[in-house]
Amino acid sequence: MSRERSQIVASIAEAIREKNRFLVATHVRPDGDAVGSLLGITFILRALGRQADAFSEGPIPHEYRFLPGAGEVLRPPADASRYDAAVLVDCGELSRIGATLGGAVSQIPFLINIDHHSTSRPFGNIFWLEVSASSTCEMLFDLCTGIPVSLDSDIATQIYTGILTDTGSFHFSNTSRRVLEIAGRLAAAGARPDYIAEQVYDSSSPQRLRLLAKVLSTAAFHSDNRIATAEVTRSMFAETGASPSDTEGFINHLRSVKTVEVAMLFREESDATVHVSLRSRGKTDVSDFARKRGGGGHRNAAACRVAGSMYDVRARLTLEVMDCLT
């Protein structure tokens, strides 16, 4: 562990020793790393003898409900007076946890923020940012070894799930030798790779498959097949009975095309905005593209929300991303 990382882990450990009651939260529409780190840090705090409650502004997606503690995640409002510290994970800015939960967290006197997004903006009493980390869950592994906290099968499963999903099943460019070594240590501690993969990737509902069929029917290719786009409309949800969380991973189908350098999935929201997921490979930095439009993320995986109709937003951003290709 680097000296800088050791120092910040030590500062977090000291804060945990000094505080007793923790509110833990992550970003809205949580993905695997968000859920894994939300539950992981909650269980770590409890292992250290602290009271910890996990909160999420929205529901936990069905593919992550197998995780230990997923059924205990609370929904806001939260009574801020009950807590003397808060921990945010996988969240680049306070607004990303949602308005209701954010209002409660802002009243808590001490805040620890743990994140790995390159577009993250410093806030909190302790701000730990590791842009080189594959996931926030990888950072929690370092926290466990640095404090130290013994890895049991529950914590190992939570952390493994976040690493698995944020590395795209270990085939994104953030899959390093270190990541694979950590995955091995988590498996040795009780995480079951086969079971976790089955729950995350092989537990789709019929509604999700029907939705995927409709989404793929909208796929289009641009710039000599270097860009792939598709859309998810509100009418598709109504017709299939699926939910927005069912779209998790859809963009990887677009990215899987050999010639595609940038994939974009446009999802129509209920507030006259369009959620835009972006994936890239090669030299295109989609985090910069998303940041300039009010979003953020990583170099090869980012998202933003843009006001306007599906037709206008998809047409405009497709043209704009063409200018980003090198």
Short mmCIF file of C-alpha atoms in Angstrom, two decimals, residues 23-317:
data_model
loop_
_atom_site.label_atom_id
_atom_site.label_comp_id
_atom_site.label_asym_id
_atom_site.label_seq_id
_atom_site.Cartn_x
_atom_site.Cartn_y
_atom_site.Cartn_z
CA LEU A 23 -25.30 6.83 8.02
CA VAL A 24 -24.02 5.20 4.82
CA ALA A 25 -25.25 6.19 1.35
CA THR A 26 -24.46 5.88 -2.34
CA HIS A 27 -25.66 7.40 -5.58
CA VAL A 28 -29.15 7.17 -7.04
CA ARG A 29 -29.86 4.28 -9.43
CA PRO A 30 -27.07 2.24 -7.85
CA ASP A 31 -25.01 -0.15 -9.94
CA GLY A 32 -23.04 -3.15 -8.71
CA ASP A 33 -20.12 -1.15 -7.34
CA ALA A 34 -22.47 1.27 -5.58
CA VAL A 35 -24.49 -1.51 -3.93
CA GLY A 36 -21.40 -3.58 -3.13
CA SER A 37 -19.58 -0.65 -1.53
CA LEU A 38 -22.72 0.57 0.28
CA LEU A 39 -23.18 -2.81 1.93
CA GLY A 40 -19.48 -3.47 2.27
CA ILE A 41 -18.68 -0.32 4.26
CA THR A 42 -21.80 -0.88 6.38
CA PHE A 43 -20.63 -4.37 7.33
CA ILE A 44 -17.06 -3.12 7.88
CA LEU A 45 -18.32 -0.50 10.32
CA ARG A 46 -20.40 -3.06 12.15
CA ALA A 47 -17.42 -5.41 12.34
CA LEU A 48 -15.60 -2.57 14.11
CA GLY A 49 -18.39 -2.33 16.67
CA ARG A 50 -20.08 0.72 15.22
CA GLN A 51 -23.75 1.32 14.48
CA ALA A 52 -24.29 1.72 10.74
CA ASP A 53 -27.41 2.12 8.61
CA ALA A 54 -27.33 1.85 4.80
CA PHE A 55 -29.60 4.18 2.83
CA SER A 56 -30.52 4.44 -0.84
CA GLU A 57 -32.82 7.01 -2.44
CA GLY A 58 -34.08 4.35 -4.83
CA PRO A 59 -34.61 0.58 -4.69
CA ILE A 60 -31.75 -1.89 -4.91
CA PRO A 61 -31.81 -3.47 -8.41
CA HIS A 62 -33.08 -7.04 -8.35
CA GLU A 63 -29.77 -8.54 -9.54
CA TYR A 64 -28.03 -7.27 -6.38
CA ARG A 65 -30.69 -8.25 -3.85
CA PHE A 66 -28.87 -11.52 -3.17
CA LEU A 67 -26.08 -9.60 -1.44
CA PRO A 68 -25.88 -9.89 2.35
CA GLY A 69 -27.66 -6.91 3.89
CA ALA A 70 -29.49 -5.86 0.71
CA GLY A 71 -32.85 -6.41 2.37
CA GLU A 72 -31.88 -4.07 5.22
CA VAL A 73 -31.17 -1.00 3.07
CA LEU A 74 -33.37 1.86 4.22
CA ARG A 75 -35.15 4.45 2.14
CA PRO A 76 -35.22 8.13 3.12
CA PRO A 77 -36.22 10.21 4.94
CA ALA A 78 -33.47 9.73 7.48
CA ASP A 79 -33.30 11.30 10.93
CA ALA A 80 -29.95 13.10 10.76
CA SER A 81 -29.91 13.66 14.52
CA ARG A 82 -29.38 9.92 15.07
CA TYR A 83 -25.93 9.99 13.43
CA ASP A 84 -22.62 11.62 14.27
CA ALA A 85 -20.98 10.71 10.95
CA ALA A 86 -21.86 9.82 7.38
CA VAL A 87 -19.99 7.80 4.76
CA LEU A 88 -20.67 8.23 1.05
CA VAL A 89 -19.34 5.64 -1.37
CA ASP A 90 -19.01 5.67 -5.16
CA CYS A 91 -20.45 9.17 -5.27
CA GLY A 92 -18.65 12.08 -6.95
CA GLU A 93 -20.79 14.83 -5.46
CA LEU A 94 -23.37 15.15 -2.70
CA SER A 95 -26.26 15.81 -5.08
CA ARG A 96 -25.78 12.35 -6.60
CA ILE A 97 -27.31 10.63 -3.56
CA GLY A 98 -30.66 12.33 -4.17
CA ALA A 99 -32.32 15.44 -2.82
CA THR A 100 -34.03 13.90 0.21
CA LEU A 101 -31.06 11.88 1.40
CA GLY A 102 -28.67 14.70 0.55
CA GLY A 103 -30.61 17.05 2.81
CA ALA A 104 -30.18 14.67 5.73
CA VAL A 105 -26.48 14.05 5.09
CA SER A 106 -25.78 17.79 4.93
CA GLN A 107 -26.95 18.05 8.56
CA ILE A 108 -24.57 15.37 9.84
CA PRO A 109 -21.45 16.98 11.35
CA PHE A 110 -18.78 14.65 9.93
CA LEU A 111 -18.55 13.22 6.40
CA ILE A 112 -16.23 10.64 4.85
CA ASN A 113 -16.32 10.38 1.06
CA ILE A 114 -14.79 7.36 -0.73
CA ASP A 115 -14.82 7.39 -4.52
CA HIS A 116 -12.86 6.46 -7.64
CA HIS A 117 -14.43 8.58 -10.40
CA SER A 118 -12.08 10.90 -12.27
CA THR A 119 -14.77 13.60 -12.32
CA SER A 120 -15.32 13.47 -8.55
CA ARG A 121 -15.23 16.84 -6.80
CA PRO A 122 -13.66 17.05 -3.32
CA PHE A 123 -16.08 17.41 -0.42
CA GLY A 124 -16.39 16.10 3.11
CA ASN A 125 -14.11 16.11 6.14
CA ILE A 126 -12.18 13.16 4.69
CA PHE A 127 -12.06 12.81 0.92
CA TRP A 128 -10.47 9.63 -0.46
CA LEU A 129 -10.22 9.56 -4.24
CA GLU A 130 -8.39 6.81 -6.14
CA VAL A 131 -8.93 7.29 -9.87
CA SER A 132 -6.58 4.38 -10.58
CA ALA A 133 -8.82 1.98 -8.66
CA SER A 134 -11.05 -0.29 -10.71
CA SER A 135 -13.93 0.37 -8.34
CA THR A 136 -14.86 1.78 -4.97
CA CYS A 137 -15.05 -1.81 -3.76
CA GLU A 138 -11.35 -2.25 -4.57
CA MET A 139 -10.70 0.71 -2.26
CA LEU A 140 -12.74 -0.96 0.49
CA PHE A 141 -10.49 -4.00 0.20
CA ASP A 142 -7.54 -1.70 0.91
CA LEU A 143 -9.48 -0.21 3.82
CA CYS A 144 -10.04 -3.69 5.27
CA THR A 145 -6.38 -4.62 5.02
CA GLY A 146 -5.23 -1.23 6.31
CA ILE A 147 -7.40 -0.93 9.44
CA PRO A 148 -7.37 -4.05 9.56
CA VAL A 149 -10.75 -5.78 9.39
CA SER A 150 -10.96 -9.53 8.85
CA LEU A 151 -12.70 -10.44 5.63
CA ASP A 152 -15.64 -12.76 6.20
CA SER A 153 -17.71 -14.31 3.44
CA ASP A 154 -20.33 -11.52 3.56
CA ILE A 155 -17.88 -8.64 3.12
CA ALA A 156 -15.89 -10.61 0.56
CA THR A 157 -19.06 -11.23 -1.48
CA GLN A 158 -20.08 -7.57 -1.38
CA ILE A 159 -16.64 -6.31 -2.41
CA TYR A 160 -16.17 -8.98 -5.09
CA THR A 161 -19.51 -8.04 -6.68
CA GLY A 162 -18.52 -4.39 -7.02
CA ILE A 163 -15.17 -5.27 -8.58
CA LEU A 164 -16.78 -7.82 -10.91
CA THR A 165 -19.35 -5.40 -12.27
CA ASP A 166 -17.13 -2.32 -12.58
CA THR A 167 -14.52 -4.30 -14.52
CA GLY A 168 -17.17 -5.72 -16.84
CA SER A 169 -16.58 -9.28 -15.63
CA PHE A 170 -12.83 -8.64 -15.71
CA HIS A 171 -12.59 -7.71 -19.37
CA PHE A 172 -12.47 -3.88 -19.21
CA SER A 173 -9.12 -2.12 -19.35
CA ASN A 174 -9.23 -1.50 -15.58
CA THR A 175 -8.69 -5.22 -14.99
CA SER A 176 -5.12 -5.25 -13.69
CA ARG A 177 -2.98 -7.95 -12.16
CA ARG A 178 -3.69 -6.37 -8.78
CA VAL A 179 -7.45 -6.58 -9.36
CA LEU A 180 -7.21 -10.27 -10.17
CA GLU A 181 -5.06 -10.89 -7.10
CA ILE A 182 -7.64 -9.12 -4.93
CA ALA A 183 -10.41 -11.20 -6.52
CA GLY A 184 -8.47 -14.32 -5.61
CA ARG A 185 -8.10 -13.21 -2.00
CA LEU A 186 -11.82 -12.43 -1.82
CA ALA A 187 -12.63 -15.89 -3.17
CA ALA A 188 -10.33 -17.37 -0.52
CA ALA A 189 -12.27 -15.38 2.10
CA GLY A 190 -15.57 -16.91 1.04
CA ALA A 191 -16.82 -15.08 -2.07
CA ARG A 192 -18.18 -17.59 -4.60
CA PRO A 193 -17.44 -16.32 -8.14
CA ASP A 194 -19.79 -18.79 -9.84
CA TYR A 195 -22.72 -17.97 -7.56
CA ILE A 196 -22.15 -14.21 -7.75
CA ALA A 197 -21.89 -14.25 -11.56
CA GLU A 198 -25.07 -16.30 -11.81
CA GLN A 199 -27.00 -13.85 -9.62
CA VAL A 200 -25.71 -10.75 -11.42
CA TYR A 201 -25.75 -11.93 -15.04
CA ASP A 202 -28.06 -14.94 -15.26
CA SER A 203 -31.12 -13.86 -13.29
CA SER A 204 -32.97 -11.79 -15.88
CA SER A 205 -36.76 -11.62 -15.88
CA PRO A 206 -38.88 -12.19 -19.00
CA GLN A 207 -39.74 -8.48 -18.86
CA ARG A 208 -36.08 -7.53 -19.08
CA LEU A 209 -35.50 -9.76 -22.11
CA ARG A 210 -38.54 -8.31 -23.89
CA LEU A 211 -37.23 -4.81 -23.17
CA LEU A 212 -33.78 -5.70 -24.49
CA ALA A 213 -35.34 -6.90 -27.75
CA LYS A 214 -37.09 -3.57 -28.23
CA VAL A 215 -33.96 -1.59 -27.35
CA LEU A 216 -31.75 -3.50 -29.77
CA SER A 217 -34.29 -2.90 -32.54
CA THR A 218 -33.42 0.82 -32.24
CA ALA A 219 -29.67 0.28 -32.60
CA ALA A 220 -27.93 2.46 -35.17
CA PHE A 221 -24.31 2.78 -36.27
CA HIS A 222 -22.46 5.91 -37.31
CA SER A 223 -19.03 7.06 -38.47
CA ASP A 224 -18.13 3.86 -40.28
CA ASN A 225 -19.57 1.77 -37.42
CA ARG A 226 -17.29 3.42 -34.85
CA ILE A 227 -20.30 4.73 -32.89
CA ALA A 228 -23.31 2.70 -31.80
CA THR A 229 -26.47 4.20 -30.31
CA ALA A 230 -29.80 2.89 -29.08
CA GLU A 231 -32.72 4.20 -27.04
CA VAL A 232 -35.09 3.21 -24.27
CA THR A 233 -38.42 5.04 -24.21
CA ARG A 234 -41.00 5.24 -21.46
CA SER A 235 -43.48 3.46 -23.73
CA MET A 236 -41.10 0.47 -23.88
CA PHE A 237 -41.27 0.15 -20.11
CA ALA A 238 -45.05 0.29 -20.23
CA GLU A 239 -45.26 -2.31 -23.00
CA THR A 240 -42.89 -4.81 -21.39
CA GLY A 241 -43.53 -4.27 -17.69
CA ALA A 242 -39.79 -3.72 -17.14
CA SER A 243 -38.24 -1.00 -14.98
CA PRO A 244 -35.30 1.39 -15.51
CA SER A 245 -33.05 -0.85 -13.40
CA ASP A 246 -33.58 -3.59 -15.99
CA THR A 247 -31.49 -1.59 -18.47
CA GLU A 248 -28.32 -2.25 -16.45
CA GLY A 249 -25.75 -3.74 -18.84
CA PHE A 250 -27.73 -3.07 -22.04
CA ILE A 251 -25.05 -0.71 -23.30
CA ASN A 252 -22.50 -3.51 -23.28
CA HIS A 253 -24.33 -5.12 -26.19
CA LEU A 254 -23.57 -2.02 -28.26
CA ARG A 255 -19.99 -1.86 -27.05
CA SER A 256 -19.45 -5.53 -27.91
CA VAL A 257 -19.44 -4.80 -31.66
CA LYS A 258 -15.84 -5.09 -32.81
CA THR A 259 -15.67 -1.79 -34.68
CA VAL A 260 -17.43 0.30 -32.03
CA GLU A 261 -15.28 2.81 -30.16
CA VAL A 262 -18.13 4.69 -28.44
CA ALA A 263 -21.50 3.26 -27.40
CA MET A 264 -24.39 5.47 -26.27
CA LEU A 265 -27.66 4.39 -24.69
CA PHE A 266 -30.37 7.04 -24.39
CA ARG A 267 -33.06 6.44 -21.75
CA GLU A 268 -36.14 8.64 -21.60
CA GLU A 269 -36.91 9.88 -18.08
CA SER A 270 -40.17 11.13 -16.57
CA ASP A 271 -38.91 14.69 -15.99
CA ALA A 272 -38.41 15.74 -19.64
CA THR A 273 -34.76 14.68 -19.58
CA VAL A 274 -32.81 11.89 -21.23
CA HIS A 275 -30.27 9.81 -19.32
CA VAL A 276 -27.25 9.10 -21.52
CA SER A 277 -24.93 6.19 -20.74
CA LEU A 278 -21.58 6.15 -22.54
CA ARG A 279 -18.95 3.45 -22.97
CA SER A 280 -15.74 3.70 -24.97
CA ARG A 281 -12.52 1.97 -25.77
CA GLY A 282 -9.38 3.33 -27.29
CA LYS A 283 -8.47 6.98 -26.87
CA THR A 284 -11.94 8.52 -26.53
CA ASP A 285 -12.54 9.94 -23.04
CA VAL A 286 -16.29 9.78 -22.42
CA SER A 287 -15.91 11.11 -18.87
CA ASP A 288 -14.82 14.46 -20.30
CA PHE A 289 -17.75 14.38 -22.72
CA ALA A 290 -20.18 13.65 -19.87
CA ARG A 291 -18.63 16.21 -17.50
CA LYS A 292 -19.12 19.01 -20.01
CA ARG A 293 -22.81 18.14 -20.00
CA GLY A 294 -23.25 18.02 -16.25
CA GLY A 295 -22.40 14.35 -15.71
CA GLY A 296 -19.28 12.38 -14.96
CA GLY A 297 -17.71 8.97 -14.63
CA HIS A 298 -14.57 7.27 -15.88
CA ARG A 299 -12.55 7.55 -19.07
CA ASN A 300 -14.29 4.53 -20.60
CA ALA A 301 -17.61 4.60 -18.73
CA ALA A 302 -19.65 7.71 -17.97
CA ALA A 303 -23.14 9.17 -17.97
CA CYS A 304 -25.02 12.44 -18.04
CA ARG A 305 -28.57 13.74 -18.06
CA VAL A 306 -29.68 16.13 -20.78
CA ALA A 307 -32.91 18.11 -21.03
CA GLY A 308 -34.97 17.66 -24.17
CA SER A 309 -36.89 15.13 -26.19
CA MET A 310 -35.46 11.72 -27.05
CA TYR A 311 -35.28 12.58 -30.75
CA ASP A 312 -33.45 15.87 -30.25
CA VAL A 313 -31.03 14.67 -27.56
CA ARG A 314 -30.09 11.50 -29.41
CA ALA A 315 -29.54 13.33 -32.69
CA ARG A 316 -27.55 16.18 -31.12
CA LEU A 317 -25.29 14.14 -28.87
#
